[in-house]
XYZ file of C-alpha atoms in Angstrom:
589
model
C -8.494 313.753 149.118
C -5.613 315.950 148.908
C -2.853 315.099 146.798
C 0.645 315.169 148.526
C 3.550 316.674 146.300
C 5.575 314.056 144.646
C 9.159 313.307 145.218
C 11.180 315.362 142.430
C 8.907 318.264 143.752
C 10.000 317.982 147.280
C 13.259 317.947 146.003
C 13.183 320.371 143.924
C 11.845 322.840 147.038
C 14.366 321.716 149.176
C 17.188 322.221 147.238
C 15.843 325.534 146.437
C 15.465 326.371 149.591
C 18.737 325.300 150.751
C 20.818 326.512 148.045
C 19.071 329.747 148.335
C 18.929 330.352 152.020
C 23.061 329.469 151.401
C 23.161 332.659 149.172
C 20.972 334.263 151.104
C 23.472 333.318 154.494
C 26.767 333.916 152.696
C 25.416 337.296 150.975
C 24.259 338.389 154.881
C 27.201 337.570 156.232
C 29.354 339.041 153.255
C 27.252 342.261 153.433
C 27.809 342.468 157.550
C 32.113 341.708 156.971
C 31.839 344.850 154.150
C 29.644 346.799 155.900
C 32.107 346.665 159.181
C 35.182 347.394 157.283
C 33.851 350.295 155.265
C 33.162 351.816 158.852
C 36.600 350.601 159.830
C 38.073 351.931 156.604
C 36.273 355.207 157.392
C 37.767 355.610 160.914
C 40.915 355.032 159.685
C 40.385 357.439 156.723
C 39.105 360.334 159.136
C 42.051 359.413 161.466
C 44.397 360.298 158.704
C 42.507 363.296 157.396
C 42.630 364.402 160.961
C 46.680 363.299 161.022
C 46.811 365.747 158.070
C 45.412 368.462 159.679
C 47.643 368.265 162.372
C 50.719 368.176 160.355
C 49.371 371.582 159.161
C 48.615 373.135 162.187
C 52.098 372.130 163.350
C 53.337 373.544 160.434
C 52.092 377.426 160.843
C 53.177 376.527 164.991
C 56.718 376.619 163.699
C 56.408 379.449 161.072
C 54.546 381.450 164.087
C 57.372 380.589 166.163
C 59.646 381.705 163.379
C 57.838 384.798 163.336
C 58.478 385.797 166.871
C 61.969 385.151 167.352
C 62.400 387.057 164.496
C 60.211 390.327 165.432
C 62.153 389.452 169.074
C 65.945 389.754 167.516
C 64.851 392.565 165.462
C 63.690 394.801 168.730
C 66.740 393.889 170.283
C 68.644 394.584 167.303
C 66.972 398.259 166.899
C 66.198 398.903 170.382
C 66.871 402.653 169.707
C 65.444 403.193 166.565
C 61.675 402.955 166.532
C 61.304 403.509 163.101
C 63.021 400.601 161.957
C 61.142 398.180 163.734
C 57.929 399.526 162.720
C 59.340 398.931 158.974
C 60.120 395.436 160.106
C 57.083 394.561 161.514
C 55.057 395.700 158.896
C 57.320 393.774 156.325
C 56.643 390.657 158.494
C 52.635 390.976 158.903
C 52.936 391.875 154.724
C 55.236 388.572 154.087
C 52.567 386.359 156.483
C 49.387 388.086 155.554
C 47.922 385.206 154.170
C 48.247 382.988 157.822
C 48.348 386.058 160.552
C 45.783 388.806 161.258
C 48.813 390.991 162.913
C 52.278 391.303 164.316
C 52.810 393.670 167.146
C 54.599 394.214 170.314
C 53.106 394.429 173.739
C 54.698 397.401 175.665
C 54.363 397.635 179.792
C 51.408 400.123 179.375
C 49.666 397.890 177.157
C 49.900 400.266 174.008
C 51.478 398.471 171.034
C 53.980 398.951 168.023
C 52.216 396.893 165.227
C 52.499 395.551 161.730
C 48.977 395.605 160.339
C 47.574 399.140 159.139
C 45.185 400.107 161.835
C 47.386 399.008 164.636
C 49.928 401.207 163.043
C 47.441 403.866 163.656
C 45.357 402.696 166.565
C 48.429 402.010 169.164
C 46.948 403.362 172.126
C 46.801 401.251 175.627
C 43.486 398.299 175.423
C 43.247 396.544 178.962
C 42.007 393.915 176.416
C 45.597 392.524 176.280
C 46.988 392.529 179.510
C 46.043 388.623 180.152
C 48.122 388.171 177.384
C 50.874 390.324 178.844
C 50.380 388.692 182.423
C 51.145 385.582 180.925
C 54.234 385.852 178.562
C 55.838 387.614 181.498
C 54.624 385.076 183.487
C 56.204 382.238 181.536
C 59.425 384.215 180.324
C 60.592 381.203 178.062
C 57.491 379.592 176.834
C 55.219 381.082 173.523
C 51.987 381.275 175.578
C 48.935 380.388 172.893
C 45.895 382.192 173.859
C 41.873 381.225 174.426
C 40.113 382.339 171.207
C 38.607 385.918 171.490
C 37.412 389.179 170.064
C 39.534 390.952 169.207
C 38.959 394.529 168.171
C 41.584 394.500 165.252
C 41.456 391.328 164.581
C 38.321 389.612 165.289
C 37.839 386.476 166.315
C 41.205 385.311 166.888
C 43.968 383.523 168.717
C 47.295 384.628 169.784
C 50.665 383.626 170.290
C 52.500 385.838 173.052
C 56.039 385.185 173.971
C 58.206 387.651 176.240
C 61.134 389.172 174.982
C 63.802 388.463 177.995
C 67.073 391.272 177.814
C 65.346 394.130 177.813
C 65.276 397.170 179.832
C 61.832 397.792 179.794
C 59.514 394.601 180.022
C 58.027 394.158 176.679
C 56.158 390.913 174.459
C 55.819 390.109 171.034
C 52.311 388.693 170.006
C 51.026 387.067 166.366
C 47.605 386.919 165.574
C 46.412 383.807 164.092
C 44.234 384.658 161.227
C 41.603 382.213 162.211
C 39.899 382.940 158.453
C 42.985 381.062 156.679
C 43.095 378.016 159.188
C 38.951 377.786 158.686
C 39.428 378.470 154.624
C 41.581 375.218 154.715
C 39.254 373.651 157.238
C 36.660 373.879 155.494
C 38.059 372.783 151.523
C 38.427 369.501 153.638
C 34.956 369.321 155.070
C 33.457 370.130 151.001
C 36.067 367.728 149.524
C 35.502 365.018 151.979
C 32.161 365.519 153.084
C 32.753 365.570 156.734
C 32.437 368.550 159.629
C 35.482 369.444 161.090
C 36.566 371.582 163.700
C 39.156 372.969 166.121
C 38.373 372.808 169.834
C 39.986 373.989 172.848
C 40.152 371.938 175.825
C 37.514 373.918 177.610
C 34.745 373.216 174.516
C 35.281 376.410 173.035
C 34.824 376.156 168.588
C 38.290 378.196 167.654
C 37.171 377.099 163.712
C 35.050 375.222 161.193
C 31.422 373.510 162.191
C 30.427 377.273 160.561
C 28.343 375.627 157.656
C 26.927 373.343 160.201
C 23.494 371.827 158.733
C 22.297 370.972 161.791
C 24.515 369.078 163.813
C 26.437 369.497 166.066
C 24.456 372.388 168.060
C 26.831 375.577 167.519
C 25.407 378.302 170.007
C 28.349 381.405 171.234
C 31.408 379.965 170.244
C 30.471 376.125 171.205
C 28.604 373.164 170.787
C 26.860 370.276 172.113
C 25.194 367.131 170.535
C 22.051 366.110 172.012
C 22.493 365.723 175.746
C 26.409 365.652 175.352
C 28.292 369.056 175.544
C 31.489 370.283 173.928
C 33.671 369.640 177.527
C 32.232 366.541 178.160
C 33.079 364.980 174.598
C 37.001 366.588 175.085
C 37.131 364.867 178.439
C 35.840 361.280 177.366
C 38.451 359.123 176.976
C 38.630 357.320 173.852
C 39.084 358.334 169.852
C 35.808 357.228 168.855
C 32.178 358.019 170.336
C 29.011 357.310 168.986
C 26.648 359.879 169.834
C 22.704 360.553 169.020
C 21.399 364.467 168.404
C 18.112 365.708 169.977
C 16.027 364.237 166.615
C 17.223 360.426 166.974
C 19.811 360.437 164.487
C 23.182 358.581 165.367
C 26.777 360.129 164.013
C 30.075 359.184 165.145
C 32.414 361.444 166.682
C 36.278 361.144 165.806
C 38.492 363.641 167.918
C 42.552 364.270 167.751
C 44.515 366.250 169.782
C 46.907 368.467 168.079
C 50.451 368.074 168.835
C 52.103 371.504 169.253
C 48.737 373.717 169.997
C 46.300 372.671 173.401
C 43.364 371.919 170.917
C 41.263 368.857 169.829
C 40.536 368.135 165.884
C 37.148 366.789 165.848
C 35.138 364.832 162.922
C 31.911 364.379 163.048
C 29.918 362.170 160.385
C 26.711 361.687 160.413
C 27.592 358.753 158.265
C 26.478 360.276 154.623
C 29.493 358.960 153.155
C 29.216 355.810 154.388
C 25.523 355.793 153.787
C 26.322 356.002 150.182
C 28.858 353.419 149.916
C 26.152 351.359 151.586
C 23.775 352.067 148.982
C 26.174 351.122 146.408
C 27.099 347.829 148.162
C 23.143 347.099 148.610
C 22.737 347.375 144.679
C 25.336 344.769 144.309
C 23.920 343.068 146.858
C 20.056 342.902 145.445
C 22.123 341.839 141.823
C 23.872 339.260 144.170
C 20.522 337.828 145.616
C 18.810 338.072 141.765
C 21.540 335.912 140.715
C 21.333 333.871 143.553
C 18.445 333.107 142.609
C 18.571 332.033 139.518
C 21.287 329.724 140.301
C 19.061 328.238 142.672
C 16.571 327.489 140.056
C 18.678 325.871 137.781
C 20.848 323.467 140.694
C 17.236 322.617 142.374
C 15.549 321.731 138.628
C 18.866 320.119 137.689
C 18.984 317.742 140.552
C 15.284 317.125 140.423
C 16.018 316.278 136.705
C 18.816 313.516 137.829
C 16.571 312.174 140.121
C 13.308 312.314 138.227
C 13.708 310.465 135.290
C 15.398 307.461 136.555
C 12.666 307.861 139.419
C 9.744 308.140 136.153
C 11.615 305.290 134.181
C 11.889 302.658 137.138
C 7.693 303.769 138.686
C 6.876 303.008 135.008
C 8.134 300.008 134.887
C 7.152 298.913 138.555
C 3.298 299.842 137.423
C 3.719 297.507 134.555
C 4.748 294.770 137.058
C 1.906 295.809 138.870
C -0.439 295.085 135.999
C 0.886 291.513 135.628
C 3.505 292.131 132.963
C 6.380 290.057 134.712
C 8.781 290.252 131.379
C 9.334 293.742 132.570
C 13.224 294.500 132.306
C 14.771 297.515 133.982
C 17.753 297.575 134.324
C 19.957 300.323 132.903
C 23.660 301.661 132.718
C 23.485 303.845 135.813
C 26.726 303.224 138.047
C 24.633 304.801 140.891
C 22.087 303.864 143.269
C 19.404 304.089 140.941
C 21.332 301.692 139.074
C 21.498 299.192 141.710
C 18.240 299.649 143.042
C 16.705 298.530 138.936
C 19.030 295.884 138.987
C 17.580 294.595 142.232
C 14.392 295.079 141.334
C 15.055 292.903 138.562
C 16.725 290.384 140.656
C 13.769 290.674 142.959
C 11.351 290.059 139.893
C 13.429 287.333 138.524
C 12.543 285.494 142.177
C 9.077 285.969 141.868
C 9.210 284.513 138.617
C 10.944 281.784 140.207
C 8.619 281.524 142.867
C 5.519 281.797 140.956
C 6.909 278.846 138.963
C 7.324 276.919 141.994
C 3.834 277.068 143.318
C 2.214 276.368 140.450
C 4.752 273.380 139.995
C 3.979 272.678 144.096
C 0.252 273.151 143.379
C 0.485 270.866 140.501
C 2.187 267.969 142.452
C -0.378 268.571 145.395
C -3.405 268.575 143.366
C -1.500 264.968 141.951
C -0.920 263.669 145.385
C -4.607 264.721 146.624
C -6.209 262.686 143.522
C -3.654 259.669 144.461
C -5.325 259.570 147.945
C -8.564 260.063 146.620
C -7.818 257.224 144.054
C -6.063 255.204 147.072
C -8.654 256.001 149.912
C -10.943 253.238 148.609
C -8.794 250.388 147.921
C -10.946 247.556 145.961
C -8.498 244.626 146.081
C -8.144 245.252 150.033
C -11.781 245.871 150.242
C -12.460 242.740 147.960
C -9.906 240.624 150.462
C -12.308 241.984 152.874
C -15.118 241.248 151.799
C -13.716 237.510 151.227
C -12.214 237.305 154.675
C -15.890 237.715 155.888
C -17.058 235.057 153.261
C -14.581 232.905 154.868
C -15.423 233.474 158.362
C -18.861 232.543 157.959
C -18.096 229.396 155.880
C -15.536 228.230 159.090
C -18.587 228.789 161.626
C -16.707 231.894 162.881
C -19.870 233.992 163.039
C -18.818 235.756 166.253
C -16.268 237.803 164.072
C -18.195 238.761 161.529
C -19.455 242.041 163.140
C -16.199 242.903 164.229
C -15.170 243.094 160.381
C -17.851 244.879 159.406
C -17.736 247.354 162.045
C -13.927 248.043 161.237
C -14.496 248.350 157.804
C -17.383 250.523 158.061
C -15.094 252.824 160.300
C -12.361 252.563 157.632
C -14.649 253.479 155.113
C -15.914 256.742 156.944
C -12.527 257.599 157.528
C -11.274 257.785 154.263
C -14.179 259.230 152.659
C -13.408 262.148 154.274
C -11.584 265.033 152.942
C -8.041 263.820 151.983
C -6.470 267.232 152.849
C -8.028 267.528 156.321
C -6.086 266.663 159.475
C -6.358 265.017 162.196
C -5.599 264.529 165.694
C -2.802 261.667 165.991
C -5.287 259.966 168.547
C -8.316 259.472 165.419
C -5.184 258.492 163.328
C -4.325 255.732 166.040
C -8.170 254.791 165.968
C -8.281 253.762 162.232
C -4.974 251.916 162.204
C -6.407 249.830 165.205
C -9.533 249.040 162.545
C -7.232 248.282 159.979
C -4.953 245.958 162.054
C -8.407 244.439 163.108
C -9.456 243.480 159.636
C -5.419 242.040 159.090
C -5.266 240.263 161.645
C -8.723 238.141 160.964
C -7.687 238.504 157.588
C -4.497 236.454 157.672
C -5.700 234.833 160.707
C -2.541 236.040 162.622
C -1.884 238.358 165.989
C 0.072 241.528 164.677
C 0.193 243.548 168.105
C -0.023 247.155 168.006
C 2.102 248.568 170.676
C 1.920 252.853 171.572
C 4.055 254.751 173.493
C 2.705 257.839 172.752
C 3.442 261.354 175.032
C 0.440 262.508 176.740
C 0.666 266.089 175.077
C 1.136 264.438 171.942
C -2.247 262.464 171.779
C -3.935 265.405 170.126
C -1.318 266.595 167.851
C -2.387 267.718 164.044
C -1.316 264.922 161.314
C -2.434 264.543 157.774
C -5.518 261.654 157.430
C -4.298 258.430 156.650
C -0.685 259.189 158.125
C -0.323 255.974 159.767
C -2.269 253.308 157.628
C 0.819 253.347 155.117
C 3.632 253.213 157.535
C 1.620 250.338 159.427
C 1.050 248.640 155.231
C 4.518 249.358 155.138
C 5.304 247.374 158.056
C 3.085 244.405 157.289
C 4.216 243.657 153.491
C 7.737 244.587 153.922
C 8.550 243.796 157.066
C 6.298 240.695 157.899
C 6.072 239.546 153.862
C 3.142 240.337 153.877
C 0.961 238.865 156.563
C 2.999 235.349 156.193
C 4.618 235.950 159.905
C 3.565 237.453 162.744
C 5.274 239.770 165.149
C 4.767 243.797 167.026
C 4.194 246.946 165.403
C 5.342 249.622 167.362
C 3.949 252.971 167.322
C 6.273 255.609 169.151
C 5.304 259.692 169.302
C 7.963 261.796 171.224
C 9.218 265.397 171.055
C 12.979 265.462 169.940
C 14.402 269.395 169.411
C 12.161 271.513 167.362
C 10.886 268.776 165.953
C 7.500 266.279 166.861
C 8.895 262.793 165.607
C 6.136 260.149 165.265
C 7.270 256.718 164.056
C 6.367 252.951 162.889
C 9.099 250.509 163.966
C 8.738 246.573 163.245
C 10.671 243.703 163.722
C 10.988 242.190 160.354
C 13.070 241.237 157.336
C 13.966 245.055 157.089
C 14.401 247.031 154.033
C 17.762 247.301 151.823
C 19.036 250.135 151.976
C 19.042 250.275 147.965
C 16.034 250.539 148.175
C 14.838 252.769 150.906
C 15.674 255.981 148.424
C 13.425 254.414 145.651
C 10.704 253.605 148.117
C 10.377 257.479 149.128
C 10.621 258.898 145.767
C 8.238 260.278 143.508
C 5.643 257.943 142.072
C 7.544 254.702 143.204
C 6.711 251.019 141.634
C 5.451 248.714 144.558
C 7.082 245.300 143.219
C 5.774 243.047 145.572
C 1.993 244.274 145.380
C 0.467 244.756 141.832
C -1.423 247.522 143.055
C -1.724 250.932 143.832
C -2.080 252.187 147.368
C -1.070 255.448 149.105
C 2.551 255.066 149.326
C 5.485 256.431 151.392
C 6.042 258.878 148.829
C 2.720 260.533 149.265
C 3.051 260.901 152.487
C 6.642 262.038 152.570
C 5.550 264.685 150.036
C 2.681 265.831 151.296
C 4.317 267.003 154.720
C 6.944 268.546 152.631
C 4.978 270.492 151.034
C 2.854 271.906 153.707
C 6.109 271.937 156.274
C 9.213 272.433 154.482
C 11.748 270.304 152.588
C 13.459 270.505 156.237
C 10.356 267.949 157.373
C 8.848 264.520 155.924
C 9.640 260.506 156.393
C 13.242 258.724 157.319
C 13.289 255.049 157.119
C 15.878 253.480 159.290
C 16.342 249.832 159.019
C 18.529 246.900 159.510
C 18.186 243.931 157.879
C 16.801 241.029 159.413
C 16.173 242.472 162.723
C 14.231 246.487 162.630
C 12.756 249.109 160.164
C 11.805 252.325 161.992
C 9.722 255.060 159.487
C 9.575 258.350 161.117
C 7.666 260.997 160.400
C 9.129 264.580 161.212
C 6.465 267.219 162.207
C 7.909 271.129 163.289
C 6.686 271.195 166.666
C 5.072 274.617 166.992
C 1.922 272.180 164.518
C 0.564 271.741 167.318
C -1.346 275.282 168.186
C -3.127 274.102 164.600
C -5.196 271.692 166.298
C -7.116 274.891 168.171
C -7.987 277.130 165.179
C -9.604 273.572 163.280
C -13.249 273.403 164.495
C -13.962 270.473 162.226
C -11.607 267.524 163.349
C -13.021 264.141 162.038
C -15.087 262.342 164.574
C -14.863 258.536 164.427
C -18.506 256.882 163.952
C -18.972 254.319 166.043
């Protein structure tokens, strides 16, 4: 047979298990919270790296402006001297070198005056820079930033055009950016920070950075897409944020910013590394966490299966001694808890059953008594003698015709009682014997006692204890009629009353003191009149008790010279006993 786990075990698992799938729970939950603000930390730290960015951008916008209004007051300063703007322009590309490519201006035919050394040289007419032309006379007081393009001075490169408004001859002044600087800076950021940023234009085309690209995005003539999503269609979503997957699976996050003086977008994008890392960090602490958790779940689960277990050991110990027989068992102990009060129940409990155990023994003792007074009483040789002699004088007075009737009801008494003492009867056999008896009286003091029943129907085969009604009617005949000297009725009355089946002896005699009623039903009582033993009151009264209840047993009720009624109280659900007995006494006749 299997064995099942014991108690302490089960508690010691289920506190495990709960404190443990608490840590597990709160370190889950703890991981998800730091796990969503590291991301939200990151936006926010790419937002401002971004913000930064900006600021410098801005920052060259204004020193490019500066730049061009002052190439623009120069010219118009030294319209007529050639010479001296040459000298100024190239003092202005020198000053700037490290954030333009060139400084120049944009005559009619398209043929330049620059500031860098081969456009000092190379100033000949390129139909390469009439859209820039076209569109700082266009927009006379704007500074017109250009599309990145090739430039064949300057390379890839951007420019800021502006027209110079005053002059005789239409003419612009142009800076271009050099790109290299602005991707130099770019791209200290994307080392230092670990992320891949770039400058866009609002039709998708890369104007810096992405240049060490690993991978991602996918960089092909001058732009980029990332899986299906292309360069114009990311600058066109709405929204900061966008979380995108390349053509292998792999998610990153795209964080995009548009610049404030230039038409361009700043975009990040991560493919997470960073916070991958922090992540990996966090897990460490997080597998420590969960180790520790552990632990600490051993030691609360033994540490309450420890409380519980040994007053749980101590009080099974002392139960299995109980168990054995060993009722001196104390086990109570100091506990203030409920393990306290349950050993100090226990031992209230066992205290009880002490109690009780001395009670039936004393109850068996006073029934085995009362059984052997029956048995003692059942034959009774004085009456059986005064039988016996009434018979003698029957047949000396010629009164031969009663002689059998004697004999026959003292044969029947004698059958009776011989029975079992602690066997009942129905009340109907007890009626039969006390007719024999009153039979043999009434020859025997040659008087006419007349038994009178009123006896319920339903009641005629109700259980009572043998010899139930040969006392009560004794009772009646030497107490209440002094003893066979007068004559007079015996009533014999059975009713239902309640819960209770009352069955009673009632005679019209000298009645009983009340004095002596109490002696007359207690224990082992003195019959003064009679100087003999017979089965008394008492035994009666005490036998129902003890089969019934203290609730149940004899009342006597008298008053004096006129009625004693002795009634016998019976619980009334006695009477389904009569159909489990199979072996009811059966008068012989």
């Amino acid at each position: 047979m299997r064995r099942k786990l014991s108690l302490p075990i089960k508690l010691f698992l289920m506190c495990f298990a709960f404190v443990l799938s608490c840590i597990i729970l709160i370190s889950q939950l703890s991981y998800a919270y730091v796990q969503k603000e590291i991301r939200t930390n990151d936006s926010y730290y790419t937002s401002q790296i971004l913000a930064k960015v900006d600021q410098y951008l801005t920052v060259n916008f204004s020193s490019f402006q500066t730049i061009l209004f002052s190439v623009e007051t120069s010219v118009k300063a030294n319209l007529n001297s050639t010479d001296v703007i040459k000298k100024q322009l190239r003092e202005l590309y020198e000053l700037n070198s490290n954030y333009v490519s060139n400084v120049y201006i944009i005559k009619s035919d398209l043929s330049i005056i620059g500031g860098s050394t081969p456009t000092r040289i190379f100033d000949e007419p390129l139909q390469d820079r009439k859209p820039l032309f076209d569109a700082a006379m266009k927009n006379k007081w704007t500074t017109i930033v250009s599309e990145p393009y090739k430039s064949l001075y300057s390379g890839w490169t951007v420019t800021m055009v502006r027209s110079m408004n005053g002059l005789s001859a239409p003419m612009a002044v142009a800076v271009d950016l050099d790109l290299r600087a602005i991707e130099e800076t770019i791209f200290k950021i994307n080392k230092k920070e670990q992320m891949n940023l770039a400058l866009i234009t609002s039709s998708g085309n890369i104007i810096v950075g992405f240049s060490e690209n690993k991978g991602f995005p996918d960089v092909q003539d001058h732009t980029f897409s990332i899986g299906q999503w292309s360069a114009e269609q990311i600058i066109e979503t709405s929204g900061t944020s966008i979380q995108l997957y390349t053509k292998e699976g792999k998610p990153v996050s795209v964080l995009k910013q548009p610049t404030e003086k230039f038409n361009w977008h700043i975009i990040s994008i991560n493919d997470e590394s960073r916070m991958k890392a922090a992540l990996a960090r966090l897990q460490t602490y997080y597998v420590g966490l969960l180790f520790g958790g552990l632990l600490l779940s051993l030691f609360i689960s033994y540490f309450i299966a420890k409380y519980i277990r040994n007053p749980l050991y101590y009080l099974k110990t002392k139960m299995n001694l109980v168990e054995q027989g060993n009722f001196d068992v104390i086990i109570s102990t100091n506990r203030n808890d409920e393990f306290g009060d349950l050993s100090r129940a226990f031992d209230r409990m066992l205290q009880q059953i002490v109690e009780l155990i001395r009670r039936l023994e004393i109850n068996k003792e006073l029934q085995r008594k009362l059984e052997i007074q029956v048995l003692q009483s059942q034959i009774n040789p004085h009456f059986l003698y005064n039988t016996l002699g009434s018979i003698s004088n029957v047949i000396r007075l010629g009164q031969l015709d009663k002689v059998d009737v004697v004999i026959a009801s003292l044969i029947s008494l004698l059958e009776y009682g011989i029975s079992d003492s602690a066997e009942k009867v129905s009340l109907r056999q007890e009626l039969q014997n006390v007719k024999d008896y009153i039979s043999i009286q009434n020859i025997r003091y040659n008087r006419h006692f007349e038994l009178v029943e009123h006896i319920e129907d339903s009641l005629m085969d109700f259980p009572v204890f043998r010899m139930l009604l040969q006392p009560m009617v004794e009772n009646s005949l030497f107490h209440g009629y002094n003893g066979g000297q007068t004559e007079g009725p015996i009533a014999i009355r059975a009713y239902r009353e309640g819960e209770f089946v009352v069955v009673e002896v009632v005679d019209q005699g000298e009645g009983i003191p009340h004095e002596r009623i109490e002696r007359i039903l207690s224990p082992e009582p003195k019959d003064i009149q009679v100087n003999r033993k017979r089965i008394g009151l008492n035994n009666i009264h005490g036998r129902i008790r003890l089969h019934y209840g203290e609730q149940y047993g004899l009342q006597i009720i008298s008053t004096l010279k006129k009625e004693t009624r002795v009634r016998a109280l019976f619980p009334a659900s006695a009477s389904k006993e009569m159909h489990d007995s199979e072996n009811l006494y059966l008068p012989y006749r």
